[in-house]
Amino acid sequence: MRRHRNMRRHICFAMLAGVFATAAAIIPFGGAQAASCEAGKSRADMTEADAQAVYDCLQSVMYENYNKGGKNWIPAEYVKNYRDWKLANTAPAAPGFHGDRYLMTWVNPVGYDAYVEFRDENVEIPAGTIIAKESFDVAENGSAKAGPLFIMQKVEEGRSPETLDWYYMMVSPGGAPVAVDVISACSECHKENFGHQGGLGYPVLDVRVGN
Ligand code: HEC
């Protein structure tokens, strides 16, 4: 275990974040509930436990908002169901990619076991695997808000060779399907940086399940 140095302090901040959570849930923002919270300290000072506390604060409104409105070409059940899947990370981490946001990676039962092997070669992810990655932004002053939901779906071999047989999708923090050129906006980075591991970036080592 790595988080140990000052457990009492972490717990204290977790409780503080809980208070902010309540505030975020009851203060109307533009007529709708806003998924925003406070870390209670600057981003630079945030520990893993602080990031988790921010996520705990954001998570229910975040999920509700992702599910607002029609999803058009994105299967709505992915967005509805992903919280029933399992997490591949033990705490939110911000690897620098994906807009420097903190990330939470959910994988459906079809692909979970294969994904959490975190193989760096000979990766075999079954078709039908769906991965949903929640994201949130934390500003320098510690104020946090939900970011987009990023989705990857593994399709049958040969269906989309250009993207290593992954379909990419993105839902805005307010629930709208976001039209992006998935080749240049998603696949190129995944392929160029992680082509050797089947196009998968994986959570940073520190927060990988089983690590
Ligand atoms: C600049 C590079 C880059 C771009 C562009 C990018 N990603 Fe990623 N993506 C990553 C990295 C790095 C990870 C691993 C992040 C982590 O959890 O620490 C990742 C992880 C993911 C995951 C979790 C599965 C995995 O790879 O382990 C999903 C889902 C995902 N990205 C979807 C998308 C979508 C959808 C887009 C386009 C809208 C996109 N990504 C654009 C770098 C990128």
mmCIF file of C-alpha atoms and ligand atoms in Angstrom:
data_model
loop_
_atom_site.group_PDB
_atom_site.id
_atom_site.type_symbol
_atom_site.label_atom_id
_atom_site.label_comp_id
_atom_site.label_asym_id
_atom_site.label_seq_id
_atom_site.Cartn_x
_atom_site.Cartn_y
_atom_site.Cartn_z
ATOM 1 C CA MET A 1 0.000 0.000 0.000
ATOM 2 C CA ARG A 2 1.268 3.396 -0.863
ATOM 3 C CA ARG A 3 -1.206 5.729 0.776
ATOM 4 C CA HIS A 4 -0.179 5.698 4.361
ATOM 5 C CA ARG A 5 1.858 8.726 5.227
ATOM 6 C CA ASN A 6 -0.876 10.687 6.887
ATOM 7 C CA MET A 7 -4.007 8.644 6.832
ATOM 8 C CA ARG A 8 -5.858 10.826 9.286
ATOM 9 C CA ARG A 9 -5.354 13.843 7.076
ATOM 10 C CA HIS A 10 -6.681 11.954 4.068
ATOM 11 C CA ILE A 11 -9.755 10.851 5.907
ATOM 12 C CA CYS A 12 -10.345 14.403 7.001
ATOM 13 C CA PHE A 13 -10.246 15.620 3.404
ATOM 14 C CA ALA A 14 -12.498 12.799 2.337
ATOM 15 C CA MET A 15 -15.052 14.018 4.852
ATOM 16 C CA LEU A 16 -14.628 17.561 3.682
ATOM 17 C CA ALA A 17 -15.278 16.464 0.117
ATOM 18 C CA GLY A 18 -18.397 14.743 1.394
ATOM 19 C CA VAL A 19 -19.680 18.084 2.623
ATOM 20 C CA PHE A 20 -19.025 19.644 -0.745
ATOM 21 C CA ALA A 21 -20.791 16.717 -2.345
ATOM 22 C CA THR A 22 -23.938 17.632 -0.509
ATOM 23 C CA ALA A 23 -23.553 21.232 -1.573
ATOM 24 C CA ALA A 24 -23.114 20.259 -5.206
ATOM 25 C CA ALA A 25 -26.194 18.097 -5.084
ATOM 26 C CA ILE A 26 -28.521 20.766 -3.706
ATOM 27 C CA ILE A 27 -27.321 23.941 -5.391
ATOM 28 C CA PRO A 28 -29.106 24.366 -8.705
ATOM 29 C CA PHE A 29 -26.869 25.507 -11.526
ATOM 30 C CA GLY A 30 -28.547 26.930 -14.598
ATOM 31 C CA GLY A 31 -31.680 25.019 -13.680
ATOM 32 C CA ALA A 32 -29.886 21.671 -13.701
ATOM 33 C CA GLN A 33 -27.668 19.947 -11.216
ATOM 34 C CA ALA A 34 -24.067 20.625 -12.050
ATOM 35 C CA ALA A 35 -21.486 17.929 -11.599
ATOM 36 C CA SER A 36 -18.919 20.065 -9.809
ATOM 37 C CA CYS A 37 -17.025 19.615 -6.553
ATOM 38 C CA GLU A 38 -14.025 20.960 -4.663
ATOM 39 C CA ALA A 39 -10.859 19.126 -3.730
ATOM 40 C CA GLY A 40 -10.342 21.562 -0.840
ATOM 41 C CA LYS A 41 -6.703 22.108 -1.867
ATOM 42 C CA SER A 42 -4.734 22.890 -4.981
ATOM 43 C CA ARG A 43 -4.447 20.240 -7.634
ATOM 44 C CA ALA A 44 -0.694 20.043 -7.161
ATOM 45 C CA ASP A 45 -1.192 18.915 -3.550
ATOM 46 C CA MET A 46 -3.821 16.296 -4.292
ATOM 47 C CA THR A 47 -3.134 12.722 -3.246
ATOM 48 C CA GLU A 48 -4.747 9.614 -4.630
ATOM 49 C CA ALA A 49 -7.202 9.671 -1.720
ATOM 50 C CA ASP A 50 -8.126 13.292 -2.510
ATOM 51 C CA ALA A 51 -8.775 12.347 -6.128
ATOM 52 C CA GLN A 52 -10.966 9.496 -4.940
ATOM 53 C CA ALA A 53 -12.891 11.856 -2.647
ATOM 54 C CA VAL A 54 -13.526 14.225 -5.556
ATOM 55 C CA TYR A 55 -14.758 11.320 -7.649
ATOM 56 C CA ASP A 56 -17.025 10.160 -4.829
ATOM 57 C CA CYS A 57 -18.491 13.644 -4.765
ATOM 58 C CA LEU A 58 -18.980 13.902 -8.522
ATOM 59 C CA GLN A 59 -19.965 10.405 -9.429
ATOM 60 C CA SER A 60 -23.719 10.246 -9.008
ATOM 61 C CA VAL A 61 -24.561 13.520 -10.775
ATOM 62 C CA MET A 62 -21.969 12.666 -13.399
ATOM 63 C CA TYR A 63 -23.660 9.361 -14.215
ATOM 64 C CA GLU A 64 -27.089 10.990 -14.241
ATOM 65 C CA ASN A 65 -25.887 13.667 -16.668
ATOM 66 C CA TYR A 66 -24.163 11.236 -19.041
ATOM 67 C CA ASN A 67 -27.518 9.504 -19.313
ATOM 68 C CA LYS A 68 -29.541 12.621 -20.155
ATOM 69 C CA GLY A 69 -31.118 12.877 -23.602
ATOM 70 C CA GLY A 70 -30.877 10.691 -26.714
ATOM 71 C CA LYS A 71 -27.618 9.035 -27.653
ATOM 72 C CA ASN A 72 -28.200 8.813 -31.403
ATOM 73 C CA TRP A 73 -25.530 6.470 -32.889
ATOM 74 C CA ILE A 74 -24.152 5.526 -29.487
ATOM 75 C CA PRO A 75 -25.934 2.526 -27.944
ATOM 76 C CA ALA A 76 -27.707 4.072 -24.947
ATOM 77 C CA GLU A 77 -27.351 0.856 -22.959
ATOM 78 C CA TYR A 78 -23.574 1.264 -22.846
ATOM 79 C CA VAL A 79 -24.023 4.533 -20.999
ATOM 80 C CA LYS A 80 -26.777 3.142 -18.831
ATOM 81 C CA ASN A 81 -24.991 -0.088 -17.905
ATOM 82 C CA TYR A 82 -21.318 0.736 -17.493
ATOM 83 C CA ARG A 83 -21.591 1.275 -13.743
ATOM 84 C CA ASP A 84 -22.619 -2.393 -13.428
ATOM 85 C CA TRP A 85 -19.289 -3.405 -14.964
ATOM 86 C CA LYS A 86 -16.023 -3.636 -13.078
ATOM 87 C CA LEU A 87 -13.345 -1.033 -12.550
ATOM 88 C CA ALA A 88 -9.866 -1.724 -13.898
ATOM 89 C CA ASN A 89 -8.337 0.961 -11.680
ATOM 90 C CA THR A 90 -8.247 1.332 -7.902
ATOM 91 C CA ALA A 91 -8.386 5.155 -7.782
ATOM 92 C CA PRO A 92 -8.663 7.987 -10.283
ATOM 93 C CA ALA A 93 -5.358 9.002 -11.888
ATOM 94 C CA ALA A 94 -4.441 11.662 -14.422
ATOM 95 C CA PRO A 95 -1.895 10.278 -16.892
ATOM 96 C CA GLY A 96 -1.633 13.509 -18.889
ATOM 97 C CA PHE A 97 -3.475 12.150 -21.903
ATOM 98 C CA HIS A 98 -7.186 12.730 -22.343
ATOM 99 C CA GLY A 99 -6.877 16.431 -21.611
ATOM 100 C CA ASP A 100 -4.999 15.928 -18.333
ATOM 101 C CA ARG A 101 -8.210 14.672 -16.777
ATOM 102 C CA TYR A 102 -8.587 12.140 -14.007
ATOM 103 C CA LEU A 103 -9.906 8.842 -15.344
ATOM 104 C CA MET A 104 -11.966 5.861 -14.190
ATOM 105 C CA THR A 105 -11.982 2.809 -16.456
ATOM 106 C CA TRP A 106 -14.952 0.415 -16.480
ATOM 107 C CA VAL A 107 -14.878 -2.818 -18.522
ATOM 108 C CA ASN A 108 -17.824 -5.071 -19.330
ATOM 109 C CA PRO A 109 -17.815 -8.781 -18.370
ATOM 110 C CA VAL A 110 -16.951 -9.914 -21.923
ATOM 111 C CA GLY A 111 -13.503 -8.366 -21.777
ATOM 112 C CA TYR A 112 -12.716 -7.641 -18.155
ATOM 113 C CA ASP A 113 -10.430 -10.584 -17.412
ATOM 114 C CA ALA A 114 -8.460 -10.118 -20.612
ATOM 115 C CA TYR A 115 -8.148 -6.356 -20.085
ATOM 116 C CA VAL A 116 -6.872 -6.548 -16.513
ATOM 117 C CA GLU A 117 -4.002 -8.765 -17.597
ATOM 118 C CA PHE A 118 -2.640 -5.427 -18.915
ATOM 119 C CA ARG A 119 -0.532 -7.309 -21.429
ATOM 120 C CA ASP A 120 1.984 -5.337 -23.394
ATOM 121 C CA GLU A 121 2.108 -7.864 -26.221
ATOM 122 C CA ASN A 122 -0.040 -10.647 -27.658
ATOM 123 C CA VAL A 123 -3.117 -8.845 -26.417
ATOM 124 C CA GLU A 124 -6.300 -10.776 -27.126
ATOM 125 C CA ILE A 125 -9.416 -8.843 -26.305
ATOM 126 C CA PRO A 126 -12.656 -10.597 -27.298
ATOM 127 C CA ALA A 127 -15.111 -8.954 -29.698
ATOM 128 C CA GLY A 128 -17.994 -7.560 -27.654
ATOM 129 C CA THR A 129 -15.707 -5.998 -25.080
ATOM 130 C CA ILE A 130 -16.821 -2.499 -24.144
ATOM 131 C CA ILE A 131 -14.758 -0.075 -22.108
ATOM 132 C CA ALA A 132 -16.229 3.128 -20.677
ATOM 133 C CA LYS A 133 -13.879 5.678 -19.262
ATOM 134 C CA GLU A 134 -15.259 8.447 -17.083
ATOM 135 C CA SER A 135 -13.241 11.619 -16.795
ATOM 136 C CA PHE A 136 -13.157 14.700 -14.635
ATOM 137 C CA ASP A 137 -11.200 17.938 -14.693
ATOM 138 C CA VAL A 138 -9.525 19.400 -11.648
ATOM 139 C CA ALA A 139 -8.379 23.003 -11.986
ATOM 140 C CA GLU A 140 -5.255 24.332 -10.266
ATOM 141 C CA ASN A 141 -7.388 25.733 -7.440
ATOM 142 C CA GLY A 142 -8.907 22.320 -6.806
ATOM 143 C CA SER A 143 -12.353 22.887 -8.286
ATOM 144 C CA ALA A 144 -13.501 19.824 -10.165
ATOM 145 C CA LYS A 145 -16.083 19.120 -12.812
ATOM 146 C CA ALA A 146 -17.138 16.176 -14.931
ATOM 147 C CA GLY A 147 -15.499 15.602 -18.316
ATOM 148 C CA PRO A 148 -16.680 13.418 -21.196
ATOM 149 C CA LEU A 149 -17.368 9.688 -21.093
ATOM 150 C CA PHE A 150 -15.041 7.903 -23.539
ATOM 151 C CA ILE A 151 -16.104 4.536 -24.943
ATOM 152 C CA MET A 152 -14.302 1.823 -26.914
ATOM 153 C CA GLN A 153 -16.031 -1.229 -28.329
ATOM 154 C CA LYS A 154 -14.123 -4.201 -29.745
ATOM 155 C CA VAL A 155 -15.704 -5.445 -32.982
ATOM 156 C CA GLU A 156 -15.091 -8.623 -34.985
ATOM 157 C CA GLU A 157 -11.654 -9.062 -36.459
ATOM 158 C CA GLY A 158 -11.339 -7.368 -39.831
ATOM 159 C CA ARG A 159 -14.360 -5.110 -39.429
ATOM 160 C CA SER A 160 -12.321 -1.959 -38.807
ATOM 161 C CA PRO A 161 -8.649 -2.742 -39.414
ATOM 162 C CA GLU A 162 -7.744 0.936 -39.554
ATOM 163 C CA THR A 163 -8.665 1.290 -35.870
ATOM 164 C CA LEU A 164 -7.400 -2.157 -34.804
ATOM 165 C CA ASP A 165 -11.074 -3.237 -34.723
ATOM 166 C CA TRP A 166 -12.067 -0.734 -32.066
ATOM 167 C CA TYR A 167 -15.048 1.604 -32.382
ATOM 168 C CA TYR A 168 -14.591 4.865 -30.512
ATOM 169 C CA MET A 169 -17.399 6.953 -29.021
ATOM 170 C CA MET A 170 -17.672 10.009 -26.824
ATOM 171 C CA VAL A 171 -20.485 11.417 -24.682
ATOM 172 C CA SER A 172 -20.342 14.994 -23.393
ATOM 173 C CA PRO A 173 -20.622 15.712 -19.647
ATOM 174 C CA GLY A 174 -24.212 16.785 -20.353
ATOM 175 C CA GLY A 175 -25.130 13.535 -22.107
ATOM 176 C CA ALA A 176 -24.864 14.517 -25.791
ATOM 177 C CA PRO A 177 -23.190 12.157 -28.253
ATOM 178 C CA VAL A 178 -20.139 14.036 -29.551
ATOM 179 C CA ALA A 179 -19.346 13.779 -33.244
ATOM 180 C CA VAL A 180 -15.584 13.611 -33.691
ATOM 181 C CA ASP A 181 -13.367 12.221 -36.417
ATOM 182 C CA VAL A 182 -12.527 9.134 -34.425
ATOM 183 C CA ILE A 183 -9.523 8.361 -36.614
ATOM 184 C CA SER A 184 -7.686 11.596 -35.903
ATOM 185 C CA ALA A 185 -9.274 12.369 -32.528
ATOM 186 C CA CYS A 186 -8.978 8.926 -30.941
ATOM 187 C CA SER A 187 -7.571 6.048 -32.928
ATOM 188 C CA GLU A 188 -4.344 7.611 -34.167
ATOM 189 C CA CYS A 189 -3.069 8.270 -30.677
ATOM 190 C CA HIS A 190 -4.148 4.855 -29.400
ATOM 191 C CA LYS A 191 -2.617 3.124 -32.408
ATOM 192 C CA GLU A 192 0.637 5.029 -32.524
ATOM 193 C CA ASN A 193 1.334 4.884 -28.806
ATOM 194 C CA PHE A 194 -0.240 1.563 -27.908
ATOM 195 C CA GLY A 195 -0.444 -0.393 -31.174
ATOM 196 C CA HIS A 196 1.882 -3.019 -29.709
ATOM 197 C CA GLN A 197 -0.667 -3.671 -26.943
ATOM 198 C CA GLY A 198 -3.743 -3.905 -29.112
ATOM 199 C CA GLY A 199 -4.446 -0.157 -29.049
ATOM 200 C CA LEU A 200 -4.996 -0.082 -25.301
ATOM 201 C CA GLY A 201 -3.479 2.650 -23.123
ATOM 202 C CA TYR A 202 -4.350 1.084 -19.737
ATOM 203 C CA PRO A 203 -4.508 2.998 -16.440
ATOM 204 C CA VAL A 204 -1.150 4.135 -15.030
ATOM 205 C CA LEU A 205 0.734 1.402 -13.135
ATOM 206 C CA ASP A 206 0.053 2.817 -9.666
ATOM 207 C CA VAL A 207 -3.696 2.392 -9.927
ATOM 208 C CA ARG A 208 -4.023 -0.818 -11.939
ATOM 209 C CA VAL A 209 -6.275 -3.410 -10.353
ATOM 210 C CA GLY A 210 -4.172 -6.215 -8.858
ATOM 211 C CA ASN A 211 -1.070 -4.101 -8.617
HETATM 212 C C1 HEC B 1 -3.310 11.788 -27.166
HETATM 213 C C2 HEC B 1 -3.599 10.396 -27.014
HETATM 214 C C3 HEC B 1 -5.033 9.932 -26.876
HETATM 215 C C4 HEC B 1 -6.136 10.350 -27.566
HETATM 216 C C5 HEC B 1 -6.225 11.415 -28.641
HETATM 217 C C6 HEC B 1 -7.253 9.564 -27.092
HETATM 218 N N1 HEC B 1 -6.835 8.683 -26.123
HETATM 219 FE FE1 HEC B 1 -7.967 7.299 -25.168
HETATM 220 N N2 HEC B 1 -6.390 6.786 -24.000
HETATM 221 C C7 HEC B 1 -5.142 7.350 -24.057
HETATM 222 C C8 HEC B 1 -4.360 6.873 -22.922
HETATM 223 C C9 HEC B 1 -2.936 7.272 -22.559
HETATM 224 C C10 HEC B 1 -5.181 5.978 -22.207
HETATM 225 C C11 HEC B 1 -4.860 5.291 -20.880
HETATM 226 C C12 HEC B 1 -5.349 6.293 -19.860
HETATM 227 C C13 HEC B 1 -5.351 5.890 -18.417
HETATM 228 O O1 HEC B 1 -6.349 5.303 -17.963
HETATM 229 O O2 HEC B 1 -4.408 6.223 -17.713
HETATM 230 C C14 HEC B 1 -6.435 5.940 -22.934
HETATM 231 C C15 HEC B 1 -7.487 5.132 -22.571
HETATM 232 C C16 HEC B 1 -8.715 5.098 -23.213
HETATM 233 C C17 HEC B 1 -9.782 4.190 -22.880
HETATM 234 C C18 HEC B 1 -9.700 3.033 -21.887
HETATM 235 C C19 HEC B 1 -9.151 1.814 -22.622
HETATM 236 C C20 HEC B 1 -7.645 1.787 -22.758
HETATM 237 O O3 HEC B 1 -7.106 2.227 -23.817
HETATM 238 O O4 HEC B 1 -6.978 1.326 -21.822
HETATM 239 C C21 HEC B 1 -10.848 4.540 -23.659
HETATM 240 C C22 HEC B 1 -12.215 3.891 -23.655
HETATM 241 C C23 HEC B 1 -10.433 5.637 -24.508
HETATM 242 N N3 HEC B 1 -9.123 5.958 -24.213
HETATM 243 C C24 HEC B 1 -11.232 6.238 -25.456
HETATM 244 C C25 HEC B 1 -10.835 7.298 -26.270
HETATM 245 C C26 HEC B 1 -11.705 8.004 -27.182
HETATM 246 C C27 HEC B 1 -13.170 7.685 -27.423
HETATM 247 C C28 HEC B 1 -10.952 8.980 -27.768
HETATM 248 C C29 HEC B 1 -11.384 10.024 -28.776
HETATM 249 C C30 HEC B 1 -12.535 10.825 -28.456
HETATM 250 C C31 HEC B 1 -9.616 8.877 -27.200
HETATM 251 N N4 HEC B 1 -9.573 7.837 -26.311
HETATM 252 C C32 HEC B 1 -8.544 9.702 -27.556
HETATM 253 C C33 HEC B 1 -4.686 8.217 -25.015
HETATM 254 C C34 HEC B 1 -5.494 8.880 -25.942
#
